[in-house]
Amino acid sequence: MKDRARELKSSGKKADLLRDLLDKIAAMPSPDSELATRIHEIVVANAPSLTPKLWYGMPAYADEGGKIVCFFQDAGKFSARYATLGFQDPAKLDGGTMWPTSYAITALTAADETTVAELVKKAVS
């Protein structure tokens, strides 16, 4: 909750939001920092309309209305055995009456990176 309170008090300037996100990623232990860095690069390359920012202390990406589309949760956040790439309601991933909204990540292969890129593109389509 302290992270969230700090986020709400931030300047909201894109440069500051990006710096805060990159600082958070740099502070993560390995291998989460490497996973988060690569996820960040994929999101920025495939959905440049999204704004990088922190959300409850996690790297996240918001649409033009400020709503979170996707986020990266490092394994250490809740002492989990894997990191998570998650999507929120604004993500347009709907597929029938049931679809995944988060993905466990232990490593990123080239095929995984392609999948993440496709998911991000679909989320903002």
Short mmCIF file of N, CA and C in Angstrom, two decimals:
data_model
loop_
_atom_site.label_atom_id
_atom_site.label_comp_id
_atom_site.label_asym_id
_atom_site.label_seq_id
_atom_site.Cartn_x
_atom_site.Cartn_y
_atom_site.Cartn_z
N MET A 1 0.83 -1.20 0.00
CA MET A 1 0.00 0.00 0.00
C MET A 1 0.87 1.26 0.00
N LYS A 2 2.04 1.18 0.62
CA LYS A 2 2.95 2.33 0.62
C LYS A 2 3.38 2.65 -0.80
N ASP A 3 3.66 1.61 -1.60
CA ASP A 3 4.04 1.82 -3.00
C ASP A 3 2.92 2.55 -3.73
N ARG A 4 1.69 2.10 -3.52
CA ARG A 4 0.55 2.69 -4.22
C ARG A 4 0.36 4.15 -3.81
N ALA A 5 0.52 4.45 -2.54
CA ALA A 5 0.38 5.83 -2.08
C ALA A 5 1.43 6.73 -2.73
N ARG A 6 2.68 6.24 -2.83
CA ARG A 6 3.75 7.00 -3.49
C ARG A 6 3.42 7.23 -4.97
N GLU A 7 2.87 6.19 -5.61
CA GLU A 7 2.53 6.30 -7.03
C GLU A 7 1.47 7.37 -7.26
N LEU A 8 0.50 7.43 -6.38
CA LEU A 8 -0.58 8.42 -6.52
C LEU A 8 -0.08 9.84 -6.32
N LYS A 9 0.99 9.99 -5.57
CA LYS A 9 1.56 11.31 -5.31
C LYS A 9 2.60 11.72 -6.36
N SER A 10 2.94 10.83 -7.28
CA SER A 10 3.99 11.13 -8.26
C SER A 10 3.56 12.26 -9.18
N SER A 11 4.53 12.84 -9.87
CA SER A 11 4.27 13.98 -10.74
C SER A 11 3.38 13.61 -11.93
N GLY A 12 3.44 12.36 -12.36
CA GLY A 12 2.66 11.93 -13.51
C GLY A 12 3.31 12.25 -14.84
N LYS A 13 4.48 12.88 -14.81
CA LYS A 13 5.19 13.18 -16.05
C LYS A 13 5.74 11.88 -16.60
N LYS A 14 5.61 11.70 -17.92
CA LYS A 14 6.04 10.45 -18.55
C LYS A 14 7.50 10.11 -18.25
N ALA A 15 8.37 11.09 -18.27
CA ALA A 15 9.79 10.83 -18.01
C ALA A 15 9.99 10.32 -16.58
N ASP A 16 9.25 10.90 -15.63
CA ASP A 16 9.36 10.47 -14.23
C ASP A 16 8.77 9.07 -14.05
N LEU A 17 7.65 8.81 -14.73
CA LEU A 17 7.02 7.49 -14.63
C LEU A 17 7.95 6.41 -15.19
N LEU A 18 8.57 6.69 -16.32
CA LEU A 18 9.50 5.74 -16.92
C LEU A 18 10.71 5.52 -16.02
N ARG A 19 11.27 6.59 -15.48
CA ARG A 19 12.42 6.47 -14.58
C ARG A 19 12.07 5.62 -13.37
N ASP A 20 10.90 5.86 -12.78
CA ASP A 20 10.47 5.07 -11.61
C ASP A 20 10.34 3.59 -11.97
N LEU A 21 9.77 3.30 -13.13
CA LEU A 21 9.62 1.92 -13.58
C LEU A 21 10.98 1.26 -13.78
N LEU A 22 11.89 1.94 -14.46
CA LEU A 22 13.21 1.37 -14.71
C LEU A 22 14.01 1.20 -13.42
N ASP A 23 13.84 2.13 -12.48
CA ASP A 23 14.49 1.98 -11.17
C ASP A 23 13.96 0.76 -10.43
N LYS A 24 12.67 0.53 -10.51
CA LYS A 24 12.06 -0.62 -9.85
C LYS A 24 12.59 -1.92 -10.45
N ILE A 25 12.67 -1.97 -11.77
CA ILE A 25 13.20 -3.15 -12.44
C ILE A 25 14.65 -3.39 -12.02
N ALA A 26 15.45 -2.33 -11.99
CA ALA A 26 16.86 -2.47 -11.62
C ALA A 26 17.03 -2.98 -10.20
N ALA A 27 16.07 -2.69 -9.32
CA ALA A 27 16.16 -3.11 -7.92
C ALA A 27 15.71 -4.56 -7.71
N MET A 28 15.11 -5.17 -8.72
CA MET A 28 14.65 -6.55 -8.59
C MET A 28 15.85 -7.50 -8.57
N PRO A 29 15.73 -8.60 -7.84
CA PRO A 29 16.81 -9.60 -7.89
C PRO A 29 16.77 -10.33 -9.23
N SER A 30 17.90 -10.92 -9.57
CA SER A 30 18.00 -11.75 -10.77
C SER A 30 17.28 -13.07 -10.50
N PRO A 31 16.61 -13.70 -11.40
CA PRO A 31 16.46 -13.37 -12.82
C PRO A 31 15.27 -12.46 -13.12
N ASP A 32 14.51 -12.06 -12.09
CA ASP A 32 13.34 -11.23 -12.33
C ASP A 32 13.68 -9.92 -13.03
N SER A 33 14.81 -9.31 -12.67
CA SER A 33 15.17 -8.04 -13.31
C SER A 33 15.40 -8.23 -14.81
N GLU A 34 16.01 -9.34 -15.19
CA GLU A 34 16.23 -9.61 -16.61
C GLU A 34 14.91 -9.88 -17.33
N LEU A 35 14.02 -10.64 -16.68
CA LEU A 35 12.70 -10.90 -17.27
C LEU A 35 11.92 -9.59 -17.43
N ALA A 36 11.92 -8.77 -16.40
CA ALA A 36 11.18 -7.50 -16.44
C ALA A 36 11.75 -6.57 -17.50
N THR A 37 13.06 -6.54 -17.63
CA THR A 37 13.69 -5.70 -18.65
C THR A 37 13.25 -6.14 -20.04
N ARG A 38 13.27 -7.43 -20.28
CA ARG A 38 12.88 -7.93 -21.61
C ARG A 38 11.40 -7.71 -21.87
N ILE A 39 10.55 -7.93 -20.86
CA ILE A 39 9.11 -7.66 -21.01
C ILE A 39 8.91 -6.18 -21.35
N HIS A 40 9.62 -5.31 -20.64
CA HIS A 40 9.52 -3.87 -20.90
C HIS A 40 9.87 -3.56 -22.36
N GLU A 41 10.97 -4.12 -22.83
CA GLU A 41 11.39 -3.88 -24.22
C GLU A 41 10.33 -4.37 -25.20
N ILE A 42 9.75 -5.52 -24.94
CA ILE A 42 8.72 -6.08 -25.83
C ILE A 42 7.47 -5.21 -25.83
N VAL A 43 7.03 -4.79 -24.65
CA VAL A 43 5.82 -3.95 -24.57
C VAL A 43 6.04 -2.63 -25.30
N VAL A 44 7.15 -1.97 -25.03
CA VAL A 44 7.43 -0.67 -25.66
C VAL A 44 7.51 -0.80 -27.18
N ALA A 45 8.12 -1.88 -27.66
CA ALA A 45 8.26 -2.08 -29.10
C ALA A 45 6.93 -2.41 -29.78
N ASN A 46 6.05 -3.11 -29.07
CA ASN A 46 4.83 -3.60 -29.71
C ASN A 46 3.57 -2.82 -29.35
N ALA A 47 3.66 -1.98 -28.35
CA ALA A 47 2.51 -1.15 -27.97
C ALA A 47 3.01 0.22 -27.52
N PRO A 48 3.57 0.99 -28.45
CA PRO A 48 4.13 2.29 -28.07
C PRO A 48 3.11 3.28 -27.52
N SER A 49 1.83 3.01 -27.70
CA SER A 49 0.80 3.90 -27.17
C SER A 49 0.64 3.76 -25.66
N LEU A 50 1.17 2.67 -25.09
CA LEU A 50 1.04 2.46 -23.64
C LEU A 50 2.09 3.27 -22.89
N THR A 51 1.71 3.76 -21.72
CA THR A 51 2.60 4.53 -20.88
C THR A 51 3.16 3.66 -19.77
N PRO A 52 4.49 3.51 -19.70
CA PRO A 52 5.09 2.75 -18.60
C PRO A 52 4.90 3.51 -17.28
N LYS A 53 4.56 2.77 -16.23
CA LYS A 53 4.40 3.37 -14.91
C LYS A 53 4.42 2.27 -13.86
N LEU A 54 4.43 2.65 -12.60
CA LEU A 54 4.32 1.67 -11.53
C LEU A 54 2.87 1.55 -11.10
N TRP A 55 2.49 0.35 -10.70
CA TRP A 55 1.13 0.07 -10.25
C TRP A 55 1.25 -0.89 -9.08
N TYR A 56 0.93 -0.41 -7.90
CA TYR A 56 1.12 -1.20 -6.68
C TYR A 56 2.55 -1.73 -6.58
N GLY A 57 3.49 -0.90 -7.00
CA GLY A 57 4.90 -1.26 -6.92
C GLY A 57 5.39 -2.19 -8.02
N MET A 58 4.57 -2.45 -9.01
CA MET A 58 4.95 -3.34 -10.11
C MET A 58 5.06 -2.56 -11.41
N PRO A 59 6.00 -2.93 -12.28
CA PRO A 59 6.04 -2.32 -13.60
C PRO A 59 4.73 -2.60 -14.34
N ALA A 60 4.15 -1.55 -14.90
CA ALA A 60 2.86 -1.69 -15.57
C ALA A 60 2.81 -0.74 -16.76
N TYR A 61 1.80 -0.93 -17.59
CA TYR A 61 1.67 -0.16 -18.82
C TYR A 61 0.20 0.24 -18.95
N ALA A 62 -0.03 1.56 -19.06
CA ALA A 62 -1.39 2.10 -19.05
C ALA A 62 -1.79 2.61 -20.43
N ASP A 63 -3.09 2.55 -20.69
CA ASP A 63 -3.62 3.10 -21.95
C ASP A 63 -3.73 4.62 -21.84
N GLU A 64 -4.24 5.24 -22.89
CA GLU A 64 -4.34 6.70 -22.92
C GLU A 64 -5.25 7.25 -21.84
N GLY A 65 -6.17 6.44 -21.35
CA GLY A 65 -7.07 6.85 -20.27
C GLY A 65 -6.49 6.62 -18.89
N GLY A 66 -5.26 6.11 -18.83
CA GLY A 66 -4.61 5.86 -17.55
C GLY A 66 -4.92 4.51 -16.94
N LYS A 67 -5.69 3.68 -17.64
CA LYS A 67 -6.04 2.35 -17.11
C LYS A 67 -4.94 1.35 -17.44
N ILE A 68 -4.61 0.52 -16.46
CA ILE A 68 -3.55 -0.47 -16.64
C ILE A 68 -4.02 -1.55 -17.62
N VAL A 69 -3.19 -1.81 -18.62
CA VAL A 69 -3.47 -2.85 -19.60
C VAL A 69 -2.73 -4.12 -19.21
N CYS A 70 -1.43 -3.99 -18.87
CA CYS A 70 -0.65 -5.16 -18.48
C CYS A 70 0.37 -4.77 -17.42
N PHE A 71 0.87 -5.78 -16.70
CA PHE A 71 1.83 -5.53 -15.63
C PHE A 71 2.75 -6.73 -15.47
N PHE A 72 3.89 -6.50 -14.85
CA PHE A 72 4.84 -7.57 -14.54
C PHE A 72 4.96 -7.66 -13.02
N GLN A 73 4.73 -8.84 -12.50
CA GLN A 73 4.86 -9.07 -11.06
C GLN A 73 6.07 -9.98 -10.84
N ASP A 74 7.10 -9.43 -10.18
CA ASP A 74 8.28 -10.25 -9.94
C ASP A 74 7.97 -11.32 -8.90
N ALA A 75 8.69 -12.41 -8.96
CA ALA A 75 8.43 -13.55 -8.06
C ALA A 75 8.58 -13.15 -6.60
N GLY A 76 9.50 -12.24 -6.31
CA GLY A 76 9.74 -11.83 -4.93
C GLY A 76 8.61 -11.02 -4.32
N LYS A 77 7.76 -10.44 -5.15
CA LYS A 77 6.67 -9.58 -4.65
C LYS A 77 5.81 -10.30 -3.63
N PHE A 78 5.48 -11.56 -3.91
CA PHE A 78 4.66 -12.36 -3.00
C PHE A 78 5.32 -13.70 -2.68
N SER A 79 6.65 -13.74 -2.79
CA SER A 79 7.42 -14.96 -2.52
C SER A 79 6.91 -16.14 -3.34
N ALA A 80 6.61 -15.87 -4.60
CA ALA A 80 6.13 -16.91 -5.52
C ALA A 80 7.33 -17.59 -6.18
N ARG A 81 7.08 -18.73 -6.78
CA ARG A 81 8.17 -19.43 -7.45
C ARG A 81 8.36 -19.00 -8.89
N TYR A 82 7.51 -18.10 -9.37
CA TYR A 82 7.63 -17.61 -10.74
C TYR A 82 7.13 -16.17 -10.83
N ALA A 83 7.64 -15.44 -11.79
CA ALA A 83 7.15 -14.10 -12.10
C ALA A 83 5.87 -14.24 -12.92
N THR A 84 5.13 -13.16 -13.04
CA THR A 84 3.86 -13.20 -13.74
C THR A 84 3.71 -12.00 -14.67
N LEU A 85 3.24 -12.26 -15.88
CA LEU A 85 2.80 -11.21 -16.79
C LEU A 85 1.29 -11.25 -16.74
N GLY A 86 0.69 -10.15 -16.30
CA GLY A 86 -0.76 -10.11 -16.15
C GLY A 86 -1.40 -9.03 -17.00
N PHE A 87 -2.68 -9.24 -17.31
CA PHE A 87 -3.45 -8.30 -18.10
C PHE A 87 -4.70 -7.90 -17.33
N GLN A 88 -5.08 -6.65 -17.41
CA GLN A 88 -6.26 -6.11 -16.75
C GLN A 88 -7.41 -5.99 -17.76
N ASP A 89 -8.56 -5.56 -17.27
CA ASP A 89 -9.77 -5.45 -18.09
C ASP A 89 -9.62 -4.70 -19.41
N PRO A 90 -8.86 -3.60 -19.47
CA PRO A 90 -8.75 -2.90 -20.76
C PRO A 90 -8.06 -3.71 -21.86
N ALA A 91 -7.34 -4.76 -21.50
CA ALA A 91 -6.70 -5.60 -22.51
C ALA A 91 -7.76 -6.34 -23.30
N LYS A 92 -7.64 -6.28 -24.59
CA LYS A 92 -8.65 -6.89 -25.47
C LYS A 92 -8.24 -8.31 -25.83
N LEU A 93 -8.17 -9.16 -24.81
CA LEU A 93 -7.76 -10.55 -25.02
C LEU A 93 -8.94 -11.51 -25.04
N ASP A 94 -10.15 -10.99 -24.98
CA ASP A 94 -11.34 -11.82 -24.91
C ASP A 94 -11.33 -12.91 -25.97
N GLY A 95 -11.70 -14.10 -25.53
CA GLY A 95 -11.78 -15.23 -26.44
C GLY A 95 -12.84 -16.20 -25.95
N GLY A 96 -14.07 -16.02 -26.38
CA GLY A 96 -15.15 -16.88 -25.90
C GLY A 96 -15.61 -16.43 -24.53
N THR A 97 -15.91 -17.41 -23.68
CA THR A 97 -16.42 -17.08 -22.35
C THR A 97 -15.36 -17.25 -21.26
N MET A 98 -14.14 -17.69 -21.66
CA MET A 98 -13.07 -17.87 -20.69
C MET A 98 -11.72 -17.74 -21.41
N TRP A 99 -10.80 -16.96 -20.81
CA TRP A 99 -9.48 -16.79 -21.39
C TRP A 99 -8.49 -16.45 -20.28
N PRO A 100 -7.20 -16.73 -20.50
CA PRO A 100 -6.20 -16.43 -19.48
C PRO A 100 -5.94 -14.94 -19.38
N THR A 101 -5.69 -14.46 -18.16
CA THR A 101 -5.35 -13.05 -17.96
C THR A 101 -3.99 -12.89 -17.30
N SER A 102 -3.34 -14.00 -16.95
CA SER A 102 -1.97 -13.91 -16.44
C SER A 102 -1.20 -15.16 -16.84
N TYR A 103 0.12 -14.96 -16.92
CA TYR A 103 0.99 -16.03 -17.39
C TYR A 103 2.20 -16.13 -16.46
N ALA A 104 2.51 -17.33 -16.00
CA ALA A 104 3.69 -17.57 -15.20
C ALA A 104 4.91 -17.55 -16.12
N ILE A 105 5.99 -16.92 -15.65
CA ILE A 105 7.21 -16.83 -16.46
C ILE A 105 8.40 -17.22 -15.60
N THR A 106 9.14 -18.22 -16.05
CA THR A 106 10.38 -18.59 -15.37
C THR A 106 11.59 -18.26 -16.22
N ALA A 107 11.39 -18.12 -17.52
CA ALA A 107 12.42 -17.75 -18.48
C ALA A 107 11.72 -17.28 -19.74
N LEU A 108 12.44 -16.60 -20.60
CA LEU A 108 11.87 -16.15 -21.87
C LEU A 108 12.68 -16.69 -23.03
N THR A 109 12.11 -17.66 -23.73
CA THR A 109 12.73 -18.17 -24.95
C THR A 109 12.31 -17.27 -26.10
N ALA A 110 12.88 -17.46 -27.25
CA ALA A 110 12.49 -16.69 -28.43
C ALA A 110 11.00 -16.89 -28.74
N ALA A 111 10.53 -18.13 -28.60
CA ALA A 111 9.11 -18.41 -28.83
C ALA A 111 8.24 -17.70 -27.80
N ASP A 112 8.69 -17.67 -26.54
CA ASP A 112 7.94 -16.97 -25.49
C ASP A 112 7.87 -15.48 -25.79
N GLU A 113 8.98 -14.91 -26.24
CA GLU A 113 9.00 -13.49 -26.57
C GLU A 113 8.02 -13.18 -27.70
N THR A 114 7.93 -14.06 -28.68
CA THR A 114 6.97 -13.88 -29.76
C THR A 114 5.56 -13.92 -29.22
N THR A 115 5.28 -14.85 -28.32
CA THR A 115 3.95 -14.96 -27.71
C THR A 115 3.62 -13.70 -26.93
N VAL A 116 4.56 -13.19 -26.14
CA VAL A 116 4.32 -11.96 -25.37
C VAL A 116 4.04 -10.81 -26.32
N ALA A 117 4.82 -10.68 -27.37
CA ALA A 117 4.60 -9.61 -28.35
C ALA A 117 3.20 -9.71 -28.96
N GLU A 118 2.78 -10.91 -29.32
CA GLU A 118 1.44 -11.10 -29.89
C GLU A 118 0.35 -10.75 -28.88
N LEU A 119 0.53 -11.15 -27.62
CA LEU A 119 -0.45 -10.83 -26.59
C LEU A 119 -0.56 -9.31 -26.38
N VAL A 120 0.57 -8.64 -26.34
CA VAL A 120 0.57 -7.20 -26.13
C VAL A 120 -0.10 -6.49 -27.30
N LYS A 121 0.22 -6.89 -28.52
CA LYS A 121 -0.41 -6.31 -29.70
C LYS A 121 -1.93 -6.50 -29.65
N LYS A 122 -2.36 -7.71 -29.31
CA LYS A 122 -3.79 -8.00 -29.23
C LYS A 122 -4.45 -7.19 -28.12
N ALA A 123 -3.74 -7.03 -27.01
CA ALA A 123 -4.29 -6.31 -25.86
C ALA A 123 -4.63 -4.87 -26.19
N VAL A 124 -3.88 -4.25 -27.10
CA VAL A 124 -4.13 -2.85 -27.44
C VAL A 124 -4.84 -2.67 -28.77
N SER A 125 -5.23 -3.78 -29.40
CA SER A 125 -5.89 -3.67 -30.71
C SER A 125 -7.32 -3.19 -30.62
#
